[in-house]
CSV table of N, CA, C and O in Angstrom, one decimal:
chain,number,residue,atom,x,y,z
A,1,MET,N,-4.8,5.1,-18.0
A,1,MET,CA,-4.4,4.0,-17.1
A,1,MET,C,-2.8,4.0,-17.1
A,1,MET,O,-2.2,4.0,-18.1
A,2,PRO,N,-2.3,3.8,-15.9
A,2,PRO,CA,-0.8,3.8,-15.8
A,2,PRO,C,-0.2,2.5,-16.4
A,2,PRO,O,-0.9,1.5,-16.5
A,3,ILE,N,1.0,2.7,-16.9
A,3,ILE,CA,1.7,1.5,-17.5
A,3,ILE,C,2.2,0.7,-16.4
A,3,ILE,O,2.7,1.2,-15.4
A,4,THR,N,2.0,-0.6,-16.5
A,4,THR,CA,2.4,-1.5,-15.4
A,4,THR,C,3.9,-1.6,-15.3
A,4,THR,O,4.6,-1.7,-16.3
A,5,SER,N,4.4,-1.6,-14.1
A,5,SER,CA,5.8,-1.7,-13.8
A,5,SER,C,6.4,-3.1,-14.1
A,5,SER,O,5.6,-4.0,-13.9
A,6,PRO,N,7.6,-3.2,-14.6
A,6,PRO,CA,8.2,-4.5,-14.9
A,6,PRO,C,8.2,-5.4,-13.6
A,6,PRO,O,8.2,-6.6,-13.7
A,7,SER,N,8.3,-4.7,-12.5
A,7,SER,CA,8.4,-5.5,-11.2
A,7,SER,C,7.0,-5.6,-10.6
A,7,SER,O,6.9,-5.9,-9.4
A,8,SER,N,5.9,-5.3,-11.3
A,8,SER,CA,4.6,-5.4,-10.8
A,8,SER,C,4.3,-6.7,-10.2
A,8,SER,O,4.8,-7.8,-10.7
A,9,HIS,N,3.6,-6.7,-9.2
A,9,HIS,CA,3.1,-8.0,-8.4
A,9,HIS,C,4.3,-8.6,-7.7
A,9,HIS,O,4.2,-9.7,-7.2
A,10,ASP,N,5.4,-7.9,-7.5
A,10,ASP,CA,6.4,-8.3,-6.6
A,10,ASP,C,5.8,-8.4,-5.2
A,10,ASP,O,5.0,-7.6,-4.8
A,11,SER,N,6.2,-9.3,-4.4
A,11,SER,CA,5.5,-9.5,-3.1
A,11,SER,C,5.7,-8.3,-2.2
A,11,SER,O,4.8,-7.9,-1.4
A,12,ALA,N,6.8,-7.6,-2.3
A,12,ALA,CA,7.0,-6.4,-1.5
A,12,ALA,C,6.1,-5.2,-2.0
A,12,ALA,O,5.5,-4.5,-1.1
A,13,LEU,N,5.9,-5.1,-3.3
A,13,LEU,CA,5.0,-4.1,-3.8
A,13,LEU,C,3.5,-4.4,-3.4
A,13,LEU,O,2.7,-3.6,-3.0
A,14,LEU,N,3.2,-5.7,-3.5
A,14,LEU,CA,1.8,-6.1,-3.1
A,14,LEU,C,1.6,-5.8,-1.6
A,14,LEU,O,0.6,-5.3,-1.2
A,15,ALA,N,2.6,-6.1,-0.7
A,15,ALA,CA,2.5,-5.9,0.7
A,15,ALA,C,2.4,-4.4,1.0
A,15,ALA,O,1.6,-4.0,1.9
A,16,PHE,N,3.2,-3.6,0.3
A,16,PHE,CA,3.1,-2.2,0.6
A,16,PHE,C,1.8,-1.6,0.2
A,16,PHE,O,1.2,-0.9,0.9
A,17,GLY,N,1.3,-2.0,-1.0
A,17,GLY,CA,0.0,-1.6,-1.4
A,17,GLY,C,-1.1,-2.0,-0.5
A,17,GLY,O,-2.0,-1.2,-0.2
A,18,GLN,N,-1.0,-3.2,0.0
A,18,GLN,CA,-2.0,-3.7,1.0
A,18,GLN,C,-1.9,-2.9,2.3
A,18,GLN,O,-3.0,-2.6,2.9
A,19,ALA,N,-0.7,-2.5,2.7
A,19,ALA,CA,-0.6,-1.7,3.9
A,19,ALA,C,-1.2,-0.3,3.7
A,19,ALA,O,-1.8,0.2,4.6
A,20,VAL,N,-1.0,0.3,2.5
A,20,VAL,CA,-1.6,1.6,2.2
A,20,VAL,C,-3.1,1.5,2.3
A,20,VAL,O,-3.8,2.3,2.9
A,21,ARG,N,-3.6,0.5,1.6
A,21,ARG,CA,-5.1,0.3,1.5
A,21,ARG,C,-5.6,0.1,2.9
A,21,ARG,O,-6.7,0.6,3.3
A,22,ALA,N,-5.0,-0.8,3.7
A,22,ALA,CA,-5.5,-1.1,5.1
A,22,ALA,C,-5.5,0.2,5.9
A,22,ALA,O,-6.5,0.4,6.7
A,23,GLU,N,-4.4,1.0,5.9
A,23,GLU,CA,-4.4,2.2,6.7
A,23,GLU,C,-5.4,3.2,6.2
A,23,GLU,O,-6.1,3.8,7.0
A,24,ARG,N,-5.6,3.3,4.9
A,24,ARG,CA,-6.6,4.2,4.3
A,24,ARG,C,-8.0,3.9,4.8
A,24,ARG,O,-8.7,4.7,5.2
A,25,THR,N,-8.3,2.6,4.6
A,25,THR,CA,-9.7,2.2,5.0
A,25,THR,C,-9.9,2.2,6.5
A,25,THR,O,-11.0,2.5,7.0
A,26,ALA,N,-8.8,1.9,7.3
A,26,ALA,CA,-9.0,2.0,8.7
A,26,ALA,C,-9.3,3.4,9.2
A,26,ALA,O,-10.0,3.6,10.2
A,27,GLN,N,-8.8,4.4,8.4
A,27,GLN,CA,-9.0,5.8,8.8
A,27,GLN,C,-10.3,6.3,8.2
A,27,GLN,O,-10.7,7.4,8.4
A,28,GLY,N,-11.0,5.4,7.4
A,28,GLY,CA,-12.2,5.8,6.7
A,28,GLY,C,-12.0,6.8,5.6
A,28,GLY,O,-12.9,7.6,5.3
A,29,VAL,N,-10.9,6.8,5.0
A,29,VAL,CA,-10.5,7.7,3.9
A,29,VAL,C,-10.7,7.0,2.6
A,29,VAL,O,-10.3,5.8,2.4
A,30,SER,N,-11.5,7.6,1.7
A,30,SER,CA,-11.7,7.0,0.4
A,30,SER,C,-10.4,7.2,-0.5
A,30,SER,O,-9.6,8.0,-0.2
A,31,GLN,N,-10.3,6.4,-1.5
A,31,GLN,CA,-9.2,6.5,-2.4
A,31,GLN,C,-9.2,7.9,-3.1
A,31,GLN,O,-8.1,8.5,-3.2
A,32,GLU,N,-10.4,8.4,-3.4
A,32,GLU,CA,-10.5,9.8,-4.0
A,32,GLU,C,-9.9,10.8,-3.0
A,32,GLU,O,-9.2,11.7,-3.4
A,33,GLU,N,-10.3,10.7,-1.7
A,33,GLU,CA,-9.8,11.7,-0.7
A,33,GLU,C,-8.3,11.6,-0.6
A,33,GLU,O,-7.6,12.6,-0.5
A,34,LEU,N,-7.7,10.4,-0.6
A,34,LEU,CA,-6.3,10.2,-0.5
A,34,LEU,C,-5.6,10.8,-1.7
A,34,LEU,O,-4.5,11.4,-1.6
A,35,THR,N,-6.2,10.7,-2.9
A,35,THR,CA,-5.6,11.3,-4.0
A,35,THR,C,-5.6,12.9,-3.9
A,35,THR,O,-4.6,13.5,-4.3
A,36,LEU,N,-6.6,13.4,-3.3
A,36,LEU,CA,-6.7,14.9,-3.1
A,36,LEU,C,-5.7,15.3,-2.1
A,36,LEU,O,-5.0,16.3,-2.3
A,37,ARG,N,-5.5,14.6,-1.1
A,37,ARG,CA,-4.5,14.9,0.0
A,37,ARG,C,-3.1,14.8,-0.5
A,37,ARG,O,-2.2,15.5,-0.1
A,38,SER,N,-2.8,13.8,-1.3
A,38,SER,CA,-1.5,13.4,-1.7
A,38,SER,C,-1.0,14.1,-3.0
A,38,SER,O,0.1,14.2,-3.3
A,39,GLY,N,-2.0,14.4,-3.8
A,39,GLY,CA,-1.7,15.0,-5.2
A,39,GLY,C,-1.3,13.9,-6.2
A,39,GLY,O,-0.7,14.2,-7.2
A,40,ILE,N,-1.6,12.6,-5.8
A,40,ILE,CA,-1.3,11.5,-6.7
A,40,ILE,C,-2.5,11.1,-7.5
A,40,ILE,O,-3.6,11.1,-6.9
A,41,ASP,N,-2.4,10.9,-8.8
A,41,ASP,CA,-3.5,10.5,-9.6
A,41,ASP,C,-4.2,9.2,-9.1
A,41,ASP,O,-3.6,8.3,-8.6
A,42,ARG,N,-5.5,9.2,-9.2
A,42,ARG,CA,-6.3,8.1,-8.6
A,42,ARG,C,-6.0,6.8,-9.2
A,42,ARG,O,-5.9,5.8,-8.5
A,43,SER,N,-5.8,6.7,-10.5
A,43,SER,CA,-5.5,5.5,-11.2
A,43,SER,C,-4.1,5.0,-10.8
A,43,SER,O,-3.9,3.8,-10.6
A,44,TYR,N,-3.2,5.9,-10.6
A,44,TYR,CA,-1.8,5.5,-10.2
A,44,TYR,C,-1.9,5.0,-8.7
A,44,TYR,O,-1.3,4.0,-8.4
A,45,LEU,N,-2.6,5.7,-7.9
A,45,LEU,CA,-2.7,5.3,-6.5
A,45,LEU,C,-3.4,3.9,-6.4
A,45,LEU,O,-2.9,3.0,-5.6
A,46,GLY,N,-4.4,3.7,-7.2
A,46,GLY,CA,-5.0,2.4,-7.2
A,46,GLY,C,-4.1,1.3,-7.7
A,46,GLY,O,-4.1,0.2,-7.1
A,47,ALA,N,-3.2,1.6,-8.6
A,47,ALA,CA,-2.2,0.6,-9.1
A,47,ALA,C,-1.2,0.4,-8.0
A,47,ALA,O,-0.7,-0.8,-7.8
A,48,ILE,N,-0.8,1.4,-7.2
A,48,ILE,CA,0.1,1.2,-6.1
A,48,ILE,C,-0.6,0.2,-5.1
A,48,ILE,O,0.1,-0.7,-4.6
A,49,GLU,N,-1.8,0.5,-4.7
A,49,GLU,CA,-2.5,-0.4,-3.8
A,49,GLU,C,-2.7,-1.8,-4.3
A,49,GLU,O,-2.7,-2.7,-3.4
A,50,ARG,N,-2.7,-2.0,-5.6
A,50,ARG,CA,-2.8,-3.4,-6.1
A,50,ARG,C,-1.4,-4.0,-6.3
A,50,ARG,O,-1.3,-5.2,-6.8
A,51,GLY,N,-0.4,-3.3,-6.0
A,51,GLY,CA,1.0,-3.8,-6.2
A,51,GLY,C,1.4,-3.8,-7.6
A,51,GLY,O,2.3,-4.6,-8.0
A,52,GLU,N,0.8,-3.0,-8.5
A,52,GLU,CA,1.1,-3.0,-9.9
A,52,GLU,C,2.2,-1.9,-10.3
A,52,GLU,O,2.6,-1.8,-11.4
A,53,GLN,N,2.5,-1.0,-9.3
A,53,GLN,CA,3.4,0.0,-9.6
A,53,GLN,C,4.5,0.0,-8.5
A,53,GLN,O,4.3,-0.3,-7.4
A,54,ASN,N,5.7,0.4,-8.9
A,54,ASN,CA,6.8,0.6,-8.0
A,54,ASN,C,7.0,2.1,-7.8
A,54,ASN,O,7.7,2.8,-8.5
A,55,PRO,N,6.3,2.7,-6.8
A,55,PRO,CA,6.3,4.1,-6.6
A,55,PRO,C,7.7,4.7,-6.2
A,55,PRO,O,8.5,4.1,-5.5
A,56,ALA,N,7.9,5.9,-6.7
A,56,ALA,CA,9.1,6.7,-6.4
A,56,ALA,C,9.0,7.2,-4.9
A,56,ALA,O,8.0,7.3,-4.3
A,57,LEU,N,10.2,7.5,-4.4
A,57,LEU,CA,10.3,8.0,-3.0
A,57,LEU,C,9.3,9.2,-2.7
A,57,LEU,O,8.6,9.2,-1.7
A,58,LEU,N,9.2,10.1,-3.6
A,58,LEU,CA,8.4,11.2,-3.5
A,58,LEU,C,6.9,10.8,-3.3
A,58,LEU,O,6.2,11.3,-2.4
A,59,HIS,N,6.5,9.8,-4.1
A,59,HIS,CA,5.1,9.3,-3.9
A,59,HIS,C,4.9,8.6,-2.6
A,59,HIS,O,3.9,8.8,-1.9
A,60,LEU,N,5.9,7.9,-2.1
A,60,LEU,CA,5.8,7.2,-0.8
A,60,LEU,C,5.7,8.2,0.3
A,60,LEU,O,4.8,8.1,1.2
A,61,VAL,N,6.5,9.3,0.2
A,61,VAL,CA,6.4,10.3,1.2
A,61,VAL,C,5.0,11.0,1.2
A,61,VAL,O,4.4,11.3,2.2
A,62,ARG,N,4.6,11.3,0.0
A,62,ARG,CA,3.2,12.0,-0.1
A,62,ARG,C,2.1,11.1,0.5
A,62,ARG,O,1.2,11.6,1.1
A,63,ILE,N,2.2,9.8,0.2
A,63,ILE,CA,1.2,8.9,0.8
A,63,ILE,C,1.2,8.9,2.3
A,63,ILE,O,0.2,9.0,3.0
A,64,SER,N,2.4,8.8,2.9
A,64,SER,CA,2.5,8.7,4.3
A,64,SER,C,2.1,10.0,5.0
A,64,SER,O,1.4,10.0,6.0
A,65,LEU,N,2.4,11.2,4.4
A,65,LEU,CA,2.0,12.4,4.9
A,65,LEU,C,0.5,12.6,4.8
A,65,LEU,O,-0.1,13.1,5.7
A,66,ALA,N,-0.1,12.2,3.7
A,66,ALA,CA,-1.5,12.3,3.5
A,66,ALA,C,-2.3,11.4,4.5
A,66,ALA,O,-3.4,11.8,4.9
A,67,LEU,N,-1.7,10.3,4.9
A,67,LEU,CA,-2.3,9.4,5.8
A,67,LEU,C,-1.9,9.7,7.3
A,67,LEU,O,-2.4,9.1,8.2
A,68,ASP,N,-1.0,10.6,7.4
A,68,ASP,CA,-0.4,11.0,8.7
A,68,ASP,C,0.1,9.8,9.5
A,68,ASP,O,-0.2,9.5,10.7
A,69,VAL,N,0.9,9.0,8.8
A,69,VAL,CA,1.4,7.7,9.3
A,69,VAL,C,2.9,7.8,8.9
A,69,VAL,O,3.3,8.1,7.8
A,70,PRO,N,3.8,7.4,9.8
A,70,PRO,CA,5.2,7.3,9.4
A,70,PRO,C,5.5,6.4,8.2
A,70,PRO,O,4.9,5.3,8.2
A,71,LEU,N,6.3,6.8,7.3
A,71,LEU,CA,6.6,6.0,6.1
A,71,LEU,C,7.2,4.7,6.6
A,71,LEU,O,6.9,3.6,6.0
A,72,SER,N,8.0,4.7,7.7
A,72,SER,CA,8.6,3.5,8.2
A,72,SER,C,7.6,2.4,8.5
A,72,SER,O,7.8,1.2,8.4
A,73,LYS,N,6.4,2.8,9.0
A,73,LYS,CA,5.3,1.9,9.4
A,73,LYS,C,4.8,1.2,8.1
A,73,LYS,O,4.6,0.0,8.1
A,74,LEU,N,4.6,1.9,7.1
A,74,LEU,CA,4.1,1.3,5.8
A,74,LEU,C,5.2,0.5,5.2
A,74,LEU,O,4.9,-0.6,4.7
A,75,MET,N,6.4,0.9,5.2
A,75,MET,CA,7.5,0.2,4.6
A,75,MET,C,7.9,-1.1,5.4
A,75,MET,O,8.3,-2.1,4.7
A,76,ALA,N,7.7,-1.1,6.7
A,76,ALA,CA,8.0,-2.3,7.5
A,76,ALA,C,7.2,-3.5,7.0
A,76,ALA,O,7.7,-4.6,7.0
A,77,HIS,N,6.0,-3.2,6.6
A,77,HIS,CA,5.1,-4.3,6.1
A,77,HIS,C,5.7,-4.9,4.8
A,77,HIS,O,5.7,-6.1,4.7
A,78,ALA,N,6.2,-4.1,4.0
A,78,ALA,CA,6.7,-4.5,2.7
A,78,ALA,C,8.0,-5.2,2.8
A,78,ALA,O,8.4,-6.1,2.0
A,79,ALA,N,8.8,-4.9,3.9
A,79,ALA,CA,10.1,-5.5,4.1
A,79,ALA,C,10.1,-6.9,4.7
A,79,ALA,O,11.1,-7.6,4.6
A,80,LEU,N,8.9,-7.4,5.2
A,80,LEU,CA,8.8,-8.7,5.7
A,80,LEU,C,8.8,-9.8,4.7
A,80,LEU,O,8.3,-9.5,3.6
A,81,LYS,N,9.3,-10.9,5.0
A,81,LYS,CA,9.2,-12.1,4.1
A,81,LYS,C,7.7,-12.4,4.0
A,81,LYS,O,7.0,-12.3,4.9
A,82,PRO,N,7.3,-12.8,2.8
A,82,PRO,CA,5.8,-13.1,2.6
A,82,PRO,C,5.2,-14.0,3.7
A,82,PRO,O,4.1,-13.7,4.1
A,83,HIS,N,5.9,-15.0,4.1
A,83,HIS,CA,5.2,-15.9,5.1
A,83,HIS,C,5.2,-15.3,6.5
A,83,HIS,O,4.6,-15.8,7.4
A,84,ASP,N,5.9,-14.2,6.7
A,84,ASP,CA,6.0,-13.6,8.0
A,84,ASP,C,5.0,-12.4,8.1
A,84,ASP,O,4.9,-11.8,9.2
A,85,ARG,N,4.3,-12.1,7.0
A,85,ARG,CA,3.5,-10.9,7.0
A,85,ARG,C,2.1,-11.1,7.7
A,85,ARG,O,1.2,-11.6,7.2
A,86,GLY,N,2.1,-10.8,9.0
A,86,GLY,CA,0.8,-10.6,9.7
A,86,GLY,C,0.6,-9.1,9.4
A,86,GLY,O,1.3,-8.4,8.7
A,87,CYS,N,-0.3,-8.5,10.1
A,87,CYS,CA,-0.5,-7.1,9.9
A,87,CYS,C,0.3,-6.3,10.9
A,87,CYS,O,0.0,-6.3,12.1
A,88,THR,N,1.3,-5.6,10.4
A,88,THR,CA,2.2,-4.8,11.3
A,88,THR,C,1.5,-3.5,11.6
A,88,THR,O,1.9,-2.8,12.5
A,89,LEU,N,0.5,-3.1,10.8
A,89,LEU,CA,-0.3,-1.9,11.1
A,89,LEU,C,-1.3,-2.1,12.2
A,89,LEU,O,-1.4,-1.2,13.0
A,90,HIS,N,-1.9,-3.2,12.2
A,90,HIS,CA,-3.0,-3.4,13.2
A,90,HIS,C,-2.8,-4.5,14.2
A,90,HIS,O,-3.6,-4.8,15.0
A,91,GLN,N,-1.6,-5.1,14.1
A,91,GLN,CA,-1.2,-6.2,15.1
A,91,GLN,C,-2.2,-7.3,15.1
A,91,GLN,O,-2.5,-7.9,16.2
A,92,THR,N,-2.8,-7.6,14.0
A,92,THR,CA,-3.7,-8.8,13.9
A,92,THR,C,-3.2,-9.7,12.8
A,92,THR,O,-2.8,-9.2,11.8
A,93,PRO,N,-3.3,-11.0,13.0
A,93,PRO,CA,-2.8,-11.9,12.0
A,93,PRO,C,-3.5,-11.8,10.6
A,93,PRO,O,-4.7,-11.8,10.6
A,94,ARG,N,-2.7,-11.6,9.6
A,94,ARG,CA,-3.2,-11.7,8.2
A,94,ARG,C,-4.2,-10.7,7.8
A,94,ARG,O,-4.8,-10.9,6.7
A,95,CYS,N,-4.5,-9.7,8.5
A,95,CYS,CA,-5.6,-8.8,8.0
A,95,CYS,C,-5.1,-8.1,6.8
A,95,CYS,O,-5.9,-7.7,5.9
A,96,CYS,N,-3.8,-7.9,6.6
A,96,CYS,CA,-3.3,-7.2,5.4
A,96,CYS,C,-2.4,-8.1,4.6
A,96,CYS,O,-1.8,-7.6,3.6
A,97,SER,N,-2.2,-9.3,5.0
A,97,SER,CA,-1.3,-10.2,4.3
A,97,SER,C,-1.9,-10.7,3.0
A,97,SER,O,-3.1,-10.7,2.9
A,98,PRO,N,-1.0,-11.1,2.1
A,98,PRO,CA,-1.5,-11.6,0.8
A,98,PRO,C,-2.4,-12.9,1.1
A,98,PRO,O,-2.2,-13.6,2.0
A,99,LYS,N,-3.4,-13.1,0.2
A,99,LYS,CA,-4.3,-14.2,0.4
A,99,LYS,C,-3.5,-15.5,0.2
A,99,LYS,O,-2.6,-15.6,-0.7
A,100,ARG,N,-3.7,-16.5,1.0
A,100,ARG,CA,-3.0,-17.7,0.9
A,100,ARG,C,-4.0,-18.8,0.5
A,100,ARG,O,-5.2,-18.8,0.8
A,101,THR,N,-3.5,-19.7,-0.3
A,101,THR,CA,-4.4,-20.8,-0.7
A,101,THR,C,-4.5,-21.8,0.4
A,101,THR,O,-3.5,-22.0,1.1
A,102,GLY,N,-5.7,-22.3,0.6
A,102,GLY,CA,-5.9,-23.3,1.7
A,102,GLY,C,-6.2,-22.8,3.0
A,102,GLY,O,-6.4,-23.5,4.0
A,103,ASP,N,-6.2,-21.4,3.2
A,103,ASP,CA,-6.6,-20.8,4.5
A,103,ASP,C,-8.1,-20.6,4.6
A,103,ASP,O,-8.8,-20.3,3.7
């Protein structure tokens, strides 16, 4: 199991992980298939999707190439302020945004 990053659960990491998971599932790609395409360990990829890891640039590039999605599209989601995160991937409100209490 990967060691948790000191910055784990940062809102940008959570948003990026949610964007990766949303794109992966929208394409009907399993986590296992994405690991085969990207060469990234399954447990590490899972930790990225959960916002528990701060992936290096090489891993970000591998993920975007494996999903055939521009890295800028995945990164744009992470760059938004938490309250502004609708789904930049699918243009629908909150499909990939962090869960909010009271919604």
